[in-house]
Structure formats: structure tokens, C-alpha cells
C-alpha positions as a Python dict, from the first residue, in 0.01 Angstrom:
ca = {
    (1, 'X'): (0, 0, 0),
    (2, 'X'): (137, 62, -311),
    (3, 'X'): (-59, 197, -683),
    (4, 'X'): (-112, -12, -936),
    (5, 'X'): (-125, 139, -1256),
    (6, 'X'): (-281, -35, -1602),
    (7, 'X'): (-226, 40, -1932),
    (8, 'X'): (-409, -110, -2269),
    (9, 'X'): (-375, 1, -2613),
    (10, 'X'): (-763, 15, -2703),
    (11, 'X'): (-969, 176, -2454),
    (12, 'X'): (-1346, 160, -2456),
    (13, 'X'): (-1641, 232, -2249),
    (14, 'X'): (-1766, -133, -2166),
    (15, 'X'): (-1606, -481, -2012),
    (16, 'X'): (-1648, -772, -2251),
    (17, 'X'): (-1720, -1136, -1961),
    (18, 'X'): (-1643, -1471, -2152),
    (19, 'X'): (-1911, -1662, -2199),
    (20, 'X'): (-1717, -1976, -2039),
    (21, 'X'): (-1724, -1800, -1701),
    (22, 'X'): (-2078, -1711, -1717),
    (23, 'X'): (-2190, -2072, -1793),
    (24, 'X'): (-1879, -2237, -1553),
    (25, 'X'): (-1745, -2016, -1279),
    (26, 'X'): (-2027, -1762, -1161),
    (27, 'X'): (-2290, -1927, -1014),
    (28, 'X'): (-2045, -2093, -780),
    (29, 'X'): (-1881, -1777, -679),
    (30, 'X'): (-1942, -1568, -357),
    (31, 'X'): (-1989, -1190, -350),
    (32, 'X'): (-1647, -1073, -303),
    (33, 'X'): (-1496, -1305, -581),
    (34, 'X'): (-1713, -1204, -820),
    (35, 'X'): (-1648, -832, -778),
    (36, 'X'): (-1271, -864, -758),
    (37, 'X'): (-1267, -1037, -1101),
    (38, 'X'): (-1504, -814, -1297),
    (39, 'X'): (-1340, -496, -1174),
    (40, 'X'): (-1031, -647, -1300),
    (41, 'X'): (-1162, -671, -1625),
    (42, 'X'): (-1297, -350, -1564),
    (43, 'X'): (-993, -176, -1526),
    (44, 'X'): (-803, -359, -1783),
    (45, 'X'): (-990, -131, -1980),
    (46, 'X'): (-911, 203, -1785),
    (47, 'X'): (-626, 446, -1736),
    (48, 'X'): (-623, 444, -1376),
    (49, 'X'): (-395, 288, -1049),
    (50, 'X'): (-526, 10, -892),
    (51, 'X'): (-437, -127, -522),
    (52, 'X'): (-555, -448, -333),
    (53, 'X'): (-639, -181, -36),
    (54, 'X'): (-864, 22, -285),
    (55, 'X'): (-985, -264, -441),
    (56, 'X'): (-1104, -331, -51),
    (57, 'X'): (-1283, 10, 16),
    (58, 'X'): (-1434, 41, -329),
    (59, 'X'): (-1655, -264, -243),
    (60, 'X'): (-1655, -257, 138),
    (61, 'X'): (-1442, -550, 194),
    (62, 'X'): (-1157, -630, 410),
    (63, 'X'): (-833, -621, 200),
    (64, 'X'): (-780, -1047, 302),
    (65, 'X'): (-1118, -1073, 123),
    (66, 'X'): (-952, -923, -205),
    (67, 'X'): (-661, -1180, -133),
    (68, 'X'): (-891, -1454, -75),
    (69, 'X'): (-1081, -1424, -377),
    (70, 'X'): (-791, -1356, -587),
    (71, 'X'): (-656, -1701, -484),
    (72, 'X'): (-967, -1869, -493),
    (73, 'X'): (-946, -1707, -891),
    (74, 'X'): (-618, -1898, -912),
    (75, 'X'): (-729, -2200, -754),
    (76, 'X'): (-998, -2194, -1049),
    (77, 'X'): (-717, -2157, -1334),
    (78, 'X'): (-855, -1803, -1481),
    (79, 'X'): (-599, -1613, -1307),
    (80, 'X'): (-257, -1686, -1211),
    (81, 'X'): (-37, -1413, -924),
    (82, 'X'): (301, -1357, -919),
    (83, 'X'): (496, -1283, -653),
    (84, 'X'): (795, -1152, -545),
    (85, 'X'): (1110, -1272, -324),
    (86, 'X'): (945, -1090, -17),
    (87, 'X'): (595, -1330, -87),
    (88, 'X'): (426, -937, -237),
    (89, 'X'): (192, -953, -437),
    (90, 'X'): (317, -780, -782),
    (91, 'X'): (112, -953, -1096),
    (92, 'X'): (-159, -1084, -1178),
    (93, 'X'): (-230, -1248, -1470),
    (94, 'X'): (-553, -1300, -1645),
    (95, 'X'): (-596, -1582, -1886),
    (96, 'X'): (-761, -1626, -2221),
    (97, 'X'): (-1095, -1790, -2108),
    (98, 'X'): (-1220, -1801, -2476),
    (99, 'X'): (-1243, -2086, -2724),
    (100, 'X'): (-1073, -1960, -3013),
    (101, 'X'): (-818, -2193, -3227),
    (102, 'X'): (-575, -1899, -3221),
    (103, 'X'): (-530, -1769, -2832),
    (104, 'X'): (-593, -1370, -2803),
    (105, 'X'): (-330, -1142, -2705),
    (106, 'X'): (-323, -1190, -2287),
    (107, 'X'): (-334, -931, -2056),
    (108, 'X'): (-129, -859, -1762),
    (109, 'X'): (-150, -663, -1449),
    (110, 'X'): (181, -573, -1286),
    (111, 'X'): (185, -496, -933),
    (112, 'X'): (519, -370, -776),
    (113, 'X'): (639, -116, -519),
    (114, 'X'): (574, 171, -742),
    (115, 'X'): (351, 222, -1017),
    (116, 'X'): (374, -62, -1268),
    (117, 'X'): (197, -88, -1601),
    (118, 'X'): (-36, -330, -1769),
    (119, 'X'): (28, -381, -2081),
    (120, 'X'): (-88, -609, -2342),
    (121, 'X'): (177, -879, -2382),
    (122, 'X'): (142, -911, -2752),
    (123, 'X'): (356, -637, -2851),
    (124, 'X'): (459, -283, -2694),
    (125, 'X'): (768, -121, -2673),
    (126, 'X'): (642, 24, -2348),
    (127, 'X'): (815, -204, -2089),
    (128, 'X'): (946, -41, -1730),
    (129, 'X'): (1229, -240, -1541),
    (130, 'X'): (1022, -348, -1322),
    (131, 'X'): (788, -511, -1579),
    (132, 'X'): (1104, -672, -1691),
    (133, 'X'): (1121, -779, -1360),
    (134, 'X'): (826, -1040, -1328),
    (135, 'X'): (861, -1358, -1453),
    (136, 'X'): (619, -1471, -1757),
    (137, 'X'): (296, -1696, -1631),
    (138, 'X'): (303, -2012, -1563),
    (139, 'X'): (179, -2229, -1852),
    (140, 'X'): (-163, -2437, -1755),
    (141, 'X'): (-112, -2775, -1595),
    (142, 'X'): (-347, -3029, -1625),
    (143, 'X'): (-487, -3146, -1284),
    (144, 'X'): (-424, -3476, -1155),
    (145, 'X'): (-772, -3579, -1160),
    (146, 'X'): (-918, -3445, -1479),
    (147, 'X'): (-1272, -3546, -1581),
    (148, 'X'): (-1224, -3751, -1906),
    (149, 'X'): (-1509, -3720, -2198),
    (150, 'X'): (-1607, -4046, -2183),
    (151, 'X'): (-1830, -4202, -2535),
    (152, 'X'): (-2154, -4309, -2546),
    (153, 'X'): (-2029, -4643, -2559),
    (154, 'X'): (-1870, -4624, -2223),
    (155, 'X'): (-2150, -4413, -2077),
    (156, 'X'): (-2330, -4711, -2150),
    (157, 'X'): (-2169, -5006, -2035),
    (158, 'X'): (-2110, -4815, -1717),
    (159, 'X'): (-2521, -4797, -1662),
    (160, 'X'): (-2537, -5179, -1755),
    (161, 'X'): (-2337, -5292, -1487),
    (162, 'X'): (-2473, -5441, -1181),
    (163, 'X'): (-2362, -5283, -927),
    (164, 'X'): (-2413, -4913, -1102),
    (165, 'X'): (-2799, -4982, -1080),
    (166, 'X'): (-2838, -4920, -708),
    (167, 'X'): (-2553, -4678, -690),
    (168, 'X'): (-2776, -4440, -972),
    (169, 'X'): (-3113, -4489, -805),
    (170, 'X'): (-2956, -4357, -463),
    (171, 'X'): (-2828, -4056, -651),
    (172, 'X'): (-3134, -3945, -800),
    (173, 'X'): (-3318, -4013, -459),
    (174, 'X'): (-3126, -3763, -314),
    (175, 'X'): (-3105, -3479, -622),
    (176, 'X'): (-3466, -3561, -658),
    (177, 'X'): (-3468, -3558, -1047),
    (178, 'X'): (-3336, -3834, -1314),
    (179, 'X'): (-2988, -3764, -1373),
    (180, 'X'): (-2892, -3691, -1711),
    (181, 'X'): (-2570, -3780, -1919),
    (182, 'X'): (-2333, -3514, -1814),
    (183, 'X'): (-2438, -3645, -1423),
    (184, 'X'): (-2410, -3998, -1490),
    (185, 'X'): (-2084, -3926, -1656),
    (186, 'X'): (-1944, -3760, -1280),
    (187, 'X'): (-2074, -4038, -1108),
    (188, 'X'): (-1826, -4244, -1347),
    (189, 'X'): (-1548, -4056, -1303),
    (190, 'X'): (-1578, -4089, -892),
    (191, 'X'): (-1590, -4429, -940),
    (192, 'X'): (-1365, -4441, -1273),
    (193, 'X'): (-1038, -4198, -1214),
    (194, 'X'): (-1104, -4113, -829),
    (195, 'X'): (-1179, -4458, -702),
    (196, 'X'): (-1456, -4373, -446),
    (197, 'X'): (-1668, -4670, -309),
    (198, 'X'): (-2051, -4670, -347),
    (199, 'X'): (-2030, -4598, 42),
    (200, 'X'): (-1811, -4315, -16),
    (201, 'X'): (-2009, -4186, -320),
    (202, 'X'): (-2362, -4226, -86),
    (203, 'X'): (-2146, -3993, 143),
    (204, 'X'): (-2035, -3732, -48),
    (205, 'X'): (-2385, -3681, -207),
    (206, 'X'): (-2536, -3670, 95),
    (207, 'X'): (-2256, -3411, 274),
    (208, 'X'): (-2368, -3218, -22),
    (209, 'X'): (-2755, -3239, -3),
    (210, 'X'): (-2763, -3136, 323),
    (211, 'X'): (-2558, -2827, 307),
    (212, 'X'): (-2793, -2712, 7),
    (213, 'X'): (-2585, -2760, -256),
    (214, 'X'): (-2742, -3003, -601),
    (215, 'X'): (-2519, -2904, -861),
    (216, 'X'): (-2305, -3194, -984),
    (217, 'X'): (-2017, -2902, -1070),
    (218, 'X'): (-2026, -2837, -709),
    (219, 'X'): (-1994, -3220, -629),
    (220, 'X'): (-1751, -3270, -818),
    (221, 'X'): (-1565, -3031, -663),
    (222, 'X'): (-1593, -3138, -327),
    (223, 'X'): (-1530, -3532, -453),
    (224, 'X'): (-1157, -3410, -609),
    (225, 'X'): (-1107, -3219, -271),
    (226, 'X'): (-1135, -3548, -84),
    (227, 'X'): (-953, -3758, -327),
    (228, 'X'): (-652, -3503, -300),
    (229, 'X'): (-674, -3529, 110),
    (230, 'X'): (-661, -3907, 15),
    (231, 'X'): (-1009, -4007, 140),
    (232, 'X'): (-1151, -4336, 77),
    (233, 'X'): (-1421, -4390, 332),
    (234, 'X'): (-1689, -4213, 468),
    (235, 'X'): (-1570, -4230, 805),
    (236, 'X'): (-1232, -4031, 680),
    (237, 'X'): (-1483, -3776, 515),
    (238, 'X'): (-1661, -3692, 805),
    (239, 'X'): (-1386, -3654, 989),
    (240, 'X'): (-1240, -3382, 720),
    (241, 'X'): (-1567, -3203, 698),
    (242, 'X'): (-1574, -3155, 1071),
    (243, 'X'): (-1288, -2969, 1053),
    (244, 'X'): (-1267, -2651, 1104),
    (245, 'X'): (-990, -2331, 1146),
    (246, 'X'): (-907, -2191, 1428),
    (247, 'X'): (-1102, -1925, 1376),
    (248, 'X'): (-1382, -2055, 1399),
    (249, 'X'): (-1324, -2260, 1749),
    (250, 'X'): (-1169, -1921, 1853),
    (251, 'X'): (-1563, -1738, 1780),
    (252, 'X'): (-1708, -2077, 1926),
    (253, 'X'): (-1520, -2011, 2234),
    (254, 'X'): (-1597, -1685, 2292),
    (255, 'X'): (-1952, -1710, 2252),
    (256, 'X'): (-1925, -1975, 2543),
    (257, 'X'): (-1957, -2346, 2307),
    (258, 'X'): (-1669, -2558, 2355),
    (259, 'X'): (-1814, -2799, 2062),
    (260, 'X'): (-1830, -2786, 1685),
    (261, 'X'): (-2088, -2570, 1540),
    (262, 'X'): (-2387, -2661, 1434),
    (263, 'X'): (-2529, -2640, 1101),
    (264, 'X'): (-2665, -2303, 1230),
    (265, 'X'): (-2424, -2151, 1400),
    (266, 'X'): (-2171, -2258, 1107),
    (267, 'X'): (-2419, -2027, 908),
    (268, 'X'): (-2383, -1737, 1077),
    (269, 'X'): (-1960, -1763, 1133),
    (270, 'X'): (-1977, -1820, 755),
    (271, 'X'): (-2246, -1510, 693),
    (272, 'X'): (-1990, -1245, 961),
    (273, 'X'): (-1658, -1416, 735),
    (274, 'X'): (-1780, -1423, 396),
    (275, 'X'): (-2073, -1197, 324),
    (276, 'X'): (-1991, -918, 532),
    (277, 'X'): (-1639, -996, 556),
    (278, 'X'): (-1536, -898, 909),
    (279, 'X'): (-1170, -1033, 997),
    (280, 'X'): (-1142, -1251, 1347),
    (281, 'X'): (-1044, -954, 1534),
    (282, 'X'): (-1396, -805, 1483),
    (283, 'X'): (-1575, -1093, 1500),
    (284, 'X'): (-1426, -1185, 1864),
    (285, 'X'): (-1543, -810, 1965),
    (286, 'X'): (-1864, -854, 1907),
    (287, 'X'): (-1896, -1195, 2032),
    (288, 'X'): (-1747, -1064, 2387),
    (289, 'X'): (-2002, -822, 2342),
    (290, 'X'): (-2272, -1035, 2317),
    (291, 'X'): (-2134, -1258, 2552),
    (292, 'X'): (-2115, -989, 2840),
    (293, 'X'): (-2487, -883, 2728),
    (294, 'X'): (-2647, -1200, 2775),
    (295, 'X'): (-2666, -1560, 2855),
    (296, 'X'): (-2894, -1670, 2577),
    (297, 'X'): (-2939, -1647, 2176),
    (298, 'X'): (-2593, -1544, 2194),
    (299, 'X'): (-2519, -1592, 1836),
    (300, 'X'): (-2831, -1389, 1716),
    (301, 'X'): (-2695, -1111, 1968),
    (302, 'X'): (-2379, -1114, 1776),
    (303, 'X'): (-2580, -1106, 1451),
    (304, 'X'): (-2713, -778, 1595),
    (305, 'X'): (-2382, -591, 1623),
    (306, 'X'): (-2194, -696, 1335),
    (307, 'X'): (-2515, -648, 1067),
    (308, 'X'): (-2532, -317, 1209),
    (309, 'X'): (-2102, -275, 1203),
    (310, 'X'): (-2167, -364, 803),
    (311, 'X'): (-2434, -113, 807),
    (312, 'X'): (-2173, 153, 965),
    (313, 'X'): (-1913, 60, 695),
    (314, 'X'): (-1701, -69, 1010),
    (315, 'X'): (-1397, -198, 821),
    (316, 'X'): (-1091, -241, 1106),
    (317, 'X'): (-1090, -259, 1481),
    (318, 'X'): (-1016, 99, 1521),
    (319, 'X'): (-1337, 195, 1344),
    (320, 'X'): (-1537, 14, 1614),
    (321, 'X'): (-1362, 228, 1896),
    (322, 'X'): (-1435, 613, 1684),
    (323, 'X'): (-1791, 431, 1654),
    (324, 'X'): (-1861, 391, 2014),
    (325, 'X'): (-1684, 732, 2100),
    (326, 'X'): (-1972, 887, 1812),
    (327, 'X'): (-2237, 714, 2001),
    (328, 'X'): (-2110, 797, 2346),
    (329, 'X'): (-2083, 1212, 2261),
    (330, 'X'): (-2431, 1184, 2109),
    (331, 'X'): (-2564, 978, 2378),
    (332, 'X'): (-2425, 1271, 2641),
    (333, 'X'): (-2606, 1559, 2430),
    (334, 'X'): (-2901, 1359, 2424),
    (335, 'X'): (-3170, 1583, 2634),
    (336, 'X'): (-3368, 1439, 2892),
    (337, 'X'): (-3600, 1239, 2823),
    (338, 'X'): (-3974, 1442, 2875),
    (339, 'X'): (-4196, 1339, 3249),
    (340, 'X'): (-4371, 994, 3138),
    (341, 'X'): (-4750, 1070, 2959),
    (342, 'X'): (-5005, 825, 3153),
    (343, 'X'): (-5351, 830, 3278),
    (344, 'X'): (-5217, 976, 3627),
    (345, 'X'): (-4997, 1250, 3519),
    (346, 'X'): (-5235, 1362, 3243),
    (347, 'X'): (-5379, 1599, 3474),
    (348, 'X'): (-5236, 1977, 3609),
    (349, 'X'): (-5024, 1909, 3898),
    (350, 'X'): (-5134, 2139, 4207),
    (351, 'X'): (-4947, 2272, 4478),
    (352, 'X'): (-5125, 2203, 4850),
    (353, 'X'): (-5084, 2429, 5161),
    (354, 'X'): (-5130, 2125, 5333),
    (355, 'X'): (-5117, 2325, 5703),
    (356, 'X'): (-5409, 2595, 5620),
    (357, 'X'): (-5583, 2280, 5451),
    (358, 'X'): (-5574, 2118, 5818),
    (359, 'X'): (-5661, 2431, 5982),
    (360, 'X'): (-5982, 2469, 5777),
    (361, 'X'): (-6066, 2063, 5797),
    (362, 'X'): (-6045, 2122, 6199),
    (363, 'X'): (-6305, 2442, 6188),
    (364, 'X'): (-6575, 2255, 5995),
}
């Protein structure tokens, strides 16, 4: 895959994070996402080619992990990626997350076929053709379903009503704590700008609950995901959050379920995908594996051979065949094993004449 080269004016030996994505995007974050956007920082600041392939091997992922997370960066609105005619990646743009009145100078990383510079879009006479190729960012949207900041005044009729009584108590019953403004707040805008029903509210905090997950940013999130699908009953909810990719159905299959996964199994698909980031392909190899192996605990099986494919740095299905041809050659210059040590063969072995032993039983 092509270099990707980045340039800045002002180089210096440390990466400046925004406070805003500290506080708002990290803790929500996996792994992968939060090393593909800090190394981006970190080379804005650097003299060096960058690649979504060495971006990959740097940090032991696959390279659809750096694509995933650099999507799931523009999903959040702190990164946008151009494209080109052929659907390559060849920018990416990473926007001014502070609060100042006047915006800072933004930063750009150009990604083409050849080596493309970053530059710093304020001013440089520095500008290939094929920077003059991508097209400027984007300006921000605002979502469809934007959070207003309601007053006190409204915070508080909305608690006064009748119906929002009931509707709080069942909330705090399952965060187990009193809510406080900023919570009470969400709750009024799923009721306010998305339109949910107390039903469909009850729903939603419960689908979160049980998957671990308290934070009212996370919540949130999930409630504007349904209202997008255009869900407006819990029944229609639980039919969404059953579904799954094919992926997953395919590892299902192969591990002999022909039903959803459980809350269990869903964790470990979800631990091979995301934490140790293992495409399909790999995935469905160890899963035949496991499934040739044995009849039971299938799934922890699996777990077996793909923790210890991580542990090998086992990136691609071609890695798993030199593997097994390493552990074959050293398995064949492997010397026998020594006679078994037990109480019986503790003891000098003799060799018996057992004919002149006969002969001299018989003369007795």
C-alpha cells in the first residue's frame, strides 16, 4: 500500500490531546480506535510516511481494524476521510476539537498513490498536485437529533409532570444512583426531540444495563441509533438488537449453533473481532479447529487457539499455515521422549538365562 508522508511547520517532541476528547470521546473508545487517533496526532508532529498497512503492524492490528476505527472517528465528527473516484482512501482530516472563539489553523493528512504531504492548511506555499487534488473538508453538519440545552425552567416542569414521576424512579432503579441534571435532561430529550414512549425508554435502559453499560453518554447513543432505524416500540428494538452480521452467524455455524448467541458467546465473537482483531477468515479456522477437536466447550477451545494466534503475532491466514509448518519441524526434531520413571522401573533391569535358570531349579 502506498506511503503517506506528513509535513508540519513546528516540530516538537510531544503530542498535545484536547481536553474535549479526554472528557467526551475516550472512555467510550475501544483499543484500536484509540491508538489510531493518538498516533495520528502523533505523527502530525513527525517527519515521517505513514500507511494504513503500517499503521496495522505498528500496533498488531488487522489493517480493517485501522479502517474501522478511522470511520468510527468520523462517525464521532473529530475526523472527516476523503476519498477518491476509485473509493481509496487519500485524506484524512483532523478537526479543531478545542473551544477557542477563533478556530486554530487545521491540519490535514493527505493520502494518495504516492507520497503526499501534510501540511498545515493555514498558509504554505508547499502544495504538490496531488494535494491540489483533494477536495477541502466537509463543513460540520448538525445532526438531526441534537440534544438541546434545555433551562432550568424546563428541566423543571418536565420533573413536575405526572407521568415523568414513574418514568424517573424506573431509571434510577436500574442505574442504581439518583440521577442528576445532565441525566434527567437525556431522559427529556428521548421523550422531548426523539419521541420514545415510557415503554420504549424502560427498554432501552434496560438493553443497556444488562450489557454493562451505565453511562447516560452511552445511552444516548444507543437511543439516537434507534430513533434513526425508526424505532418506536420495544418490540422493534429487540428485534434490531438481535441482529447480527453475517459474520457472526457464519462463526455460530461453524462452531455447530444454528441460534443467536448468547450473551456469552457474543462476548467472546466480540473479544476474537475487536480486542484481538482477527478478520473472519481466521476466526472460521480456528473454530473448525475446535470443532474437529471436540464436541464440548467449543467456544473456550476456540478461545485457546486464537489467544495464543495473538500471542504469535498471527496477523493473516498465511501466518497460521508458516505457524503450523514451525511447530510441525520442531515437533519432528523433538527427541524421544525418556522410558517412563515409576515405582516398577526404578530398579536395574536384569537380563535372565531363563534355560540354565530351569536347569538349576530341576537339580535342587
Amino acid at each position: 500500500m502506498a506511503r503517506i508522508a506528513l509535513y508540519k511547520d513546528n516540530y516538537a517532541d510531544s503530542t498535545v490531546v484536547s481536553n474535549l476528547f479526554i472528557d467526551e470521546y475516550m472512555k467510550d473508545a475501544n483499543d484500536a480506535q484509540l491508538k489510531v487517533y493518538f498516533y495520528l496526532l502523533r505523527m502530525l508532529n513527525a517527519d515521517q510516511a505513514i500507511s494504513v498497512s503500517g499503521i496495522a503492524d505498528k500496533f498488531n492490528h488487522t489493517e480493517k481494524d485501522v479502517i474501522r476505527a478511522l470511520k468510527y472517528w468520523e462517525k464521532q465528527q473529530i475526523l472527516d476521510l476523503d476519498f477518491d473516484e476509485n473509493k481509496a482512501l487519500v485524506g484524512i482530516h483532523l478537526r479543531d476539537l478545542s473551544a477557542q472563539a477563533t478556530p486554530a489553523p487545521q491540519h490535514n493528512v493527505l493520502l494518495t498513490s504516492g507520497s503526499v504531504q501534510a501540511q498545515n492548511t493555514a498558509g504554505s506555499s508547499m502544495i504538490s498536485a496531488a494535494a491540489q487534488r483533494v477536495q477541502t473538508a466537509p463543513q460540520e453538519t448538525t445532526p438531526v437529533y441534537t440534544k438541546p440545552a434545555y433551562s432550568l425552567d424546563q428541566l423543571r416542569e418536565f420533573k413536575e409532570r405526572e407521568e415523568t414521576s414513574q418514568l424517573l424512579f424506573i431509571a434510577e432503579a436500574y442505574i442504581g444512583k439518583p440521577l442528576t441534571p445532565s441525566e434527567i435532561k437525556t431522559i427529556l430529550f428521548f421523550t422531548d426531540v426523539l419521541h420514545f414512549s415510557d415503554d420504549l425508554i424502560d427498554y432501552l435502559l434496560q438493553y443497556c444495563v444488562e450489557r454493562g453499560k451505565k453511562d447516560f453518554k452511552y445511552i444516548e447513543k444507543v437511543a439516537v441509533n434507534w430513533a434513526e432505524e425508526g424505532i418506536t416500540t420495544p418490540k422493534q428494538a429487540q428485534k434490531f438488537s438481535t441482529r447480527y452480521d453475517k459474520s457472526v452467524y457464519s462463526i455460530m455455524n461453524s462452531l455447530g449453533r444454528s441460534t443467536a448467541p448468547t450473551a456469552k458467546e457474543l462476548e467472546f465473537i466480540n473479544r476474537w473481532t475487536r480486542e484481538y482483531g482477527f478478520s473472519t477468515d481466521i476466526i472460521l479456522e480456528a473454530c473448525e479447529r475446535s470443532s474437529l477437536a471436540t464436541d464440548r466447550h467449543r467456544f473456550e477451545y476456540a478461545e485457546g487457539i486464537l489467544s495464543s494466534w495473538k500471542n504469535a503475532g498471527i496477523h493473516h491466514k498465511s501466518d497460521i499455515q508458516q505457524a503450523d509448518a514451525t511447530y510441525q519441524k520442531k515437533k519432528a526434531t523433538k527427541p524421544a521422549p525418556a522410558a517412563s520413571s515409576n515405582r516398577f522401573t526404578q530398579f536395574a533391569q536384569n537380563s535372565y538365562d531363563f534355560a540354565a535358570l530351569e536347569k538349576e531349579i530341576l537339580s535342587n
